[in-house]
mmCIF file of C-alpha atoms and ligand atoms in Angstrom:
data_model
loop_
_atom_site.group_PDB
_atom_site.id
_atom_site.type_symbol
_atom_site.label_atom_id
_atom_site.label_comp_id
_atom_site.label_asym_id
_atom_site.label_seq_id
_atom_site.Cartn_x
_atom_site.Cartn_y
_atom_site.Cartn_z
ATOM 1 C CA MET D 22 -27.425 -2.446 6.530
ATOM 2 C CA THR D 23 -25.561 -2.495 9.586
ATOM 3 C CA GLY D 24 -21.754 -3.571 10.279
ATOM 4 C CA TYR D 25 -20.139 -3.092 6.769
ATOM 5 C CA LYS D 26 -19.595 0.662 6.994
ATOM 6 C CA THR D 27 -17.222 2.846 8.958
ATOM 7 C CA PHE D 28 -15.453 6.087 8.653
ATOM 8 C CA THR D 29 -11.799 7.074 9.284
ATOM 9 C CA MET D 30 -9.747 10.100 9.011
ATOM 10 C CA ILE D 31 -6.583 10.661 8.390
ATOM 11 C CA LYS D 32 -5.130 13.585 11.075
ATOM 12 C CA PRO D 33 -3.412 16.466 9.766
ATOM 13 C CA LEU D 34 -0.288 15.607 10.879
ATOM 14 C CA ALA D 35 -0.065 12.271 9.188
ATOM 15 C CA VAL D 36 -1.292 14.205 5.913
ATOM 16 C CA GLU D 37 1.282 16.514 6.522
ATOM 17 C CA GLN D 38 3.796 14.205 6.350
ATOM 18 C CA GLY D 39 2.745 11.727 3.908
ATOM 19 C CA TYR D 40 1.117 9.250 5.190
ATOM 20 C CA ALA D 41 -1.647 9.473 3.752
ATOM 21 C CA GLY D 42 -0.829 7.213 0.362
ATOM 22 C CA LYS D 43 0.374 4.618 2.587
ATOM 23 C CA ILE D 44 -2.195 4.896 5.161
ATOM 24 C CA LEU D 45 -4.955 4.211 2.618
ATOM 25 C CA ASP D 46 -2.743 1.281 0.790
ATOM 26 C CA ARG D 47 -2.478 -0.665 4.296
ATOM 27 C CA ILE D 48 -6.884 -0.464 4.525
ATOM 28 C CA LEU D 49 -7.470 -1.823 1.048
ATOM 29 C CA LYS D 50 -4.988 -4.241 1.240
ATOM 30 C CA GLU D 51 -6.959 -5.412 4.530
ATOM 31 C CA GLY D 52 -9.740 -5.892 2.189
ATOM 32 C CA TYR D 53 -11.731 -2.627 2.836
ATOM 33 C CA ARG D 54 -13.034 -0.575 0.162
ATOM 34 C CA VAL D 55 -13.410 2.949 0.019
ATOM 35 C CA ILE D 56 -16.447 4.054 -0.931
ATOM 36 C CA SER D 57 -15.826 7.979 -0.724
ATOM 37 C CA LEU D 58 -12.740 9.881 0.022
ATOM 38 C CA LYS D 59 -12.124 13.555 0.290
ATOM 39 C CA MET D 60 -9.651 15.939 1.289
ATOM 40 C CA VAL D 61 -10.945 18.802 3.473
ATOM 41 C CA HIS D 62 -9.529 21.352 5.935
ATOM 42 C CA LEU D 63 -12.117 21.623 8.705
ATOM 43 C CA CYS D 64 -12.424 25.306 10.342
ATOM 44 C CA LYS D 65 -12.442 24.973 14.035
ATOM 45 C CA ARG D 66 -16.381 25.527 14.252
ATOM 46 C CA GLU D 67 -16.499 22.357 12.030
ATOM 47 C CA ALA D 68 -14.024 20.373 14.108
ATOM 48 C CA GLU D 69 -16.202 21.370 17.340
ATOM 49 C CA ALA D 70 -19.559 20.083 15.846
ATOM 50 C CA PHE D 71 -17.393 16.646 14.786
ATOM 51 C CA TYR D 72 -16.165 16.072 18.067
ATOM 52 C CA GLU D 73 -19.364 17.242 19.931
ATOM 53 C CA VAL D 74 -19.741 14.258 22.298
ATOM 54 C CA HIS D 75 -16.221 14.992 23.620
ATOM 55 C CA LYS D 76 -17.024 18.884 24.430
ATOM 56 C CA ASP D 77 -17.009 18.769 27.938
ATOM 57 C CA ARG D 78 -13.391 16.775 27.589
ATOM 58 C CA PRO D 79 -10.657 18.636 28.825
ATOM 59 C CA PHE D 80 -8.399 17.718 25.832
ATOM 60 C CA PHE D 81 -11.126 18.996 23.775
ATOM 61 C CA LYS D 82 -9.754 22.707 22.718
ATOM 62 C CA GLU D 83 -6.208 20.743 21.634
ATOM 63 C CA LEU D 84 -7.765 18.566 19.945
ATOM 64 C CA THR D 85 -10.038 20.673 17.885
ATOM 65 C CA SER D 86 -7.605 23.171 17.123
ATOM 66 C CA TYR D 87 -5.137 20.323 16.043
ATOM 67 C CA MET D 88 -8.040 18.981 13.865
ATOM 68 C CA ALA D 89 -8.721 22.460 12.161
ATOM 69 C CA SER D 90 -4.404 22.817 11.458
ATOM 70 C CA GLY D 91 -4.419 21.334 8.383
ATOM 71 C CA PRO D 92 -5.972 19.148 5.427
ATOM 72 C CA ILE D 93 -7.616 15.613 6.818
ATOM 73 C CA VAL D 94 -8.711 12.836 4.931
ATOM 74 C CA ALA D 95 -11.948 11.463 5.515
ATOM 75 C CA ALA D 96 -13.242 8.298 4.007
ATOM 76 C CA ILE D 97 -16.400 5.925 4.213
ATOM 77 C CA LEU D 98 -14.785 2.117 4.393
ATOM 78 C CA LYS D 99 -16.732 -0.643 3.488
ATOM 79 C CA LYS D 100 -16.271 -4.442 4.889
ATOM 80 C CA GLU D 101 -17.867 -7.283 7.024
ATOM 81 C CA ASN D 102 -18.041 -5.954 10.814
ATOM 82 C CA ALA D 103 -15.758 -2.779 10.058
ATOM 83 C CA VAL D 104 -16.330 -1.156 12.825
ATOM 84 C CA GLN D 105 -14.696 -2.959 15.152
ATOM 85 C CA ASP D 106 -12.003 -4.510 12.521
ATOM 86 C CA TYR D 107 -10.989 -1.006 12.058
ATOM 87 C CA ARG D 108 -10.841 -0.207 15.701
ATOM 88 C CA THR D 109 -8.627 -3.215 15.740
ATOM 89 C CA LEU D 110 -6.233 -2.299 12.619
ATOM 90 C CA ILE D 111 -5.431 1.145 13.976
ATOM 91 C CA GLY D 112 -4.869 0.192 17.394
ATOM 92 C CA ALA D 113 -5.359 2.101 20.626
ATOM 93 C CA THR D 114 -5.861 5.719 21.100
ATOM 94 C CA ASN D 115 -2.352 6.648 22.419
ATOM 95 C CA PRO D 116 -0.024 5.147 20.285
ATOM 96 C CA ALA D 117 2.641 4.370 22.744
ATOM 97 C CA GLU D 118 0.385 1.743 23.997
ATOM 98 C CA ALA D 119 -0.997 0.464 20.592
ATOM 99 C CA ALA D 120 -0.033 -3.096 19.319
ATOM 100 C CA GLU D 121 2.756 -3.623 17.301
ATOM 101 C CA GLY D 122 1.730 -3.285 13.091
ATOM 102 C CA THR D 123 -1.229 -1.042 13.867
ATOM 103 C CA ILE D 124 -2.135 2.408 11.929
ATOM 104 C CA ARG D 125 -1.506 4.301 14.669
ATOM 105 C CA LYS D 126 1.851 2.671 16.233
ATOM 106 C CA LEU D 127 3.259 2.647 12.679
ATOM 107 C CA TYR D 128 2.131 6.634 11.961
ATOM 108 C CA GLY D 129 1.068 8.186 15.489
ATOM 109 C CA THR D 130 3.453 10.573 17.476
ATOM 110 C CA ASP D 131 1.177 10.758 20.182
ATOM 111 C CA LEU D 132 -2.005 10.741 21.998
ATOM 112 C CA GLY D 133 -3.357 13.710 20.415
ATOM 113 C CA LYS D 134 -1.641 13.210 16.948
ATOM 114 C CA ASN D 135 -2.571 9.843 16.576
ATOM 115 C CA ALA D 136 -2.450 9.066 12.259
ATOM 116 C CA VAL D 137 -6.051 8.115 12.233
ATOM 117 C CA HIS D 138 -9.581 8.212 14.047
ATOM 118 C CA GLY D 139 -12.079 5.384 13.699
ATOM 119 C CA SER D 140 -15.842 5.246 14.390
ATOM 120 C CA ASP D 141 -16.612 3.392 17.390
ATOM 121 C CA SER D 142 -19.992 2.235 16.877
ATOM 122 C CA ASP D 143 -22.268 1.404 13.804
ATOM 123 C CA GLU D 144 -24.594 4.394 15.436
ATOM 124 C CA ASN D 145 -21.882 7.089 15.412
ATOM 125 C CA ALA D 146 -20.073 5.320 12.189
ATOM 126 C CA GLU D 147 -23.677 6.468 9.969
ATOM 127 C CA ILE D 148 -23.664 9.768 11.784
ATOM 128 C CA GLU D 149 -20.090 10.687 11.111
ATOM 129 C CA CYS D 150 -20.101 9.573 6.957
ATOM 130 C CA SER D 151 -23.370 11.869 7.226
ATOM 131 C CA PHE D 152 -21.238 14.911 8.832
ATOM 132 C CA PHE D 153 -18.851 14.369 5.606
ATOM 133 C CA PHE D 154 -20.479 12.908 2.494
ATOM 134 C CA SER D 155 -24.233 13.095 1.235
ATOM 135 C CA GLY D 156 -26.331 10.385 0.539
ATOM 136 C CA MET D 157 -25.283 9.832 -3.253
ATOM 137 C CA GLU D 158 -21.637 9.606 -1.800
ATOM 138 C CA LYS D 159 -22.980 6.993 1.180
ATOM 139 C CA MET D 160 -24.137 4.726 -1.386
ATOM 140 C CA TRP D 161 -22.775 1.532 -2.399
HETATM 141 P P1 IDP K 166 -10.061 7.471 19.982
HETATM 142 O O1 IDP K 166 -9.650 8.057 18.800
HETATM 143 O O2 IDP K 166 -10.118 5.693 19.928
HETATM 144 O O3 IDP K 166 -11.661 6.481 20.148
HETATM 145 P P2 IDP K 166 -11.865 9.194 21.905
HETATM 146 O O4 IDP K 166 -11.624 8.980 23.419
HETATM 147 O O5 IDP K 166 -12.730 8.626 20.955
HETATM 148 O O6 IDP K 166 -10.258 8.402 21.027
HETATM 149 O O7 IDP K 166 -10.682 10.394 21.636
HETATM 150 C C1 IDP K 166 -10.617 10.956 20.709
HETATM 151 C C2 IDP K 166 -9.762 11.804 20.238
HETATM 152 O O8 IDP K 166 -8.831 13.093 21.197
HETATM 153 C C3 IDP K 166 -8.391 10.671 20.218
HETATM 154 O O9 IDP K 166 -8.082 10.152 18.857
HETATM 155 C C4 IDP K 166 -7.340 11.433 20.862
HETATM 156 O O10 IDP K 166 -6.444 11.940 19.532
HETATM 157 C C5 IDP K 166 -7.620 12.426 21.277
HETATM 158 N N1 IDP K 166 -7.329 12.471 22.773
HETATM 159 C C6 IDP K 166 -8.010 11.412 23.619
HETATM 160 N N2 IDP K 166 -7.942 11.455 24.875
HETATM 161 C C7 IDP K 166 -6.845 12.834 24.726
HETATM 162 C C8 IDP K 166 -5.975 13.150 25.756
HETATM 163 O O11 IDP K 166 -5.589 12.829 27.089
HETATM 164 N N3 IDP K 166 -5.819 14.115 25.451
HETATM 165 C C9 IDP K 166 -5.063 15.197 24.461
HETATM 166 N N4 IDP K 166 -5.741 14.220 23.257
HETATM 167 C C10 IDP K 166 -6.737 13.150 23.690
HETATM 168 MG MG1 MG K 167 -13.328 7.760 19.809
#
């Protein structure tokens, strides 16, 4: 079934600052179900593999070093229209430009350290869920 699942990560600084619980609470309050959840510390190679689509961008090194700098919380979220609604909930990539009340506005500090990741399409949601979770962990 498409349109019901998205993938999120709570990025290292937000985890370090103790915001993981608050962010998950907000996600639940917005009507998502958490299908799978794990905390992992990516190595550089894993961060590079996850963000491979950005490998030619000037910020690739900064992004992947940051994402490997500490533990992240990865989760599969379920809700109708999950991908699009979750992008609205997290707000613009740059927290300074994110709408009031969005997760990136509340918990992000700058363009790189923007608190959370959210999939940008159903196709990428599936790829990203599969990067972190097994078939059994993706069942719902
Ligand atoms: P998104 O996370 O809103 O989908 P993308 O364009 O997919 O944004 O970029 C992936 C991540 O790379 C962003 O969440 C952000 O943390 C980081 N990023 C994007 N642009 C820049 C930049 O110009 N400098 C540093 N980091 C960036
Ligand atoms: Mg993106």
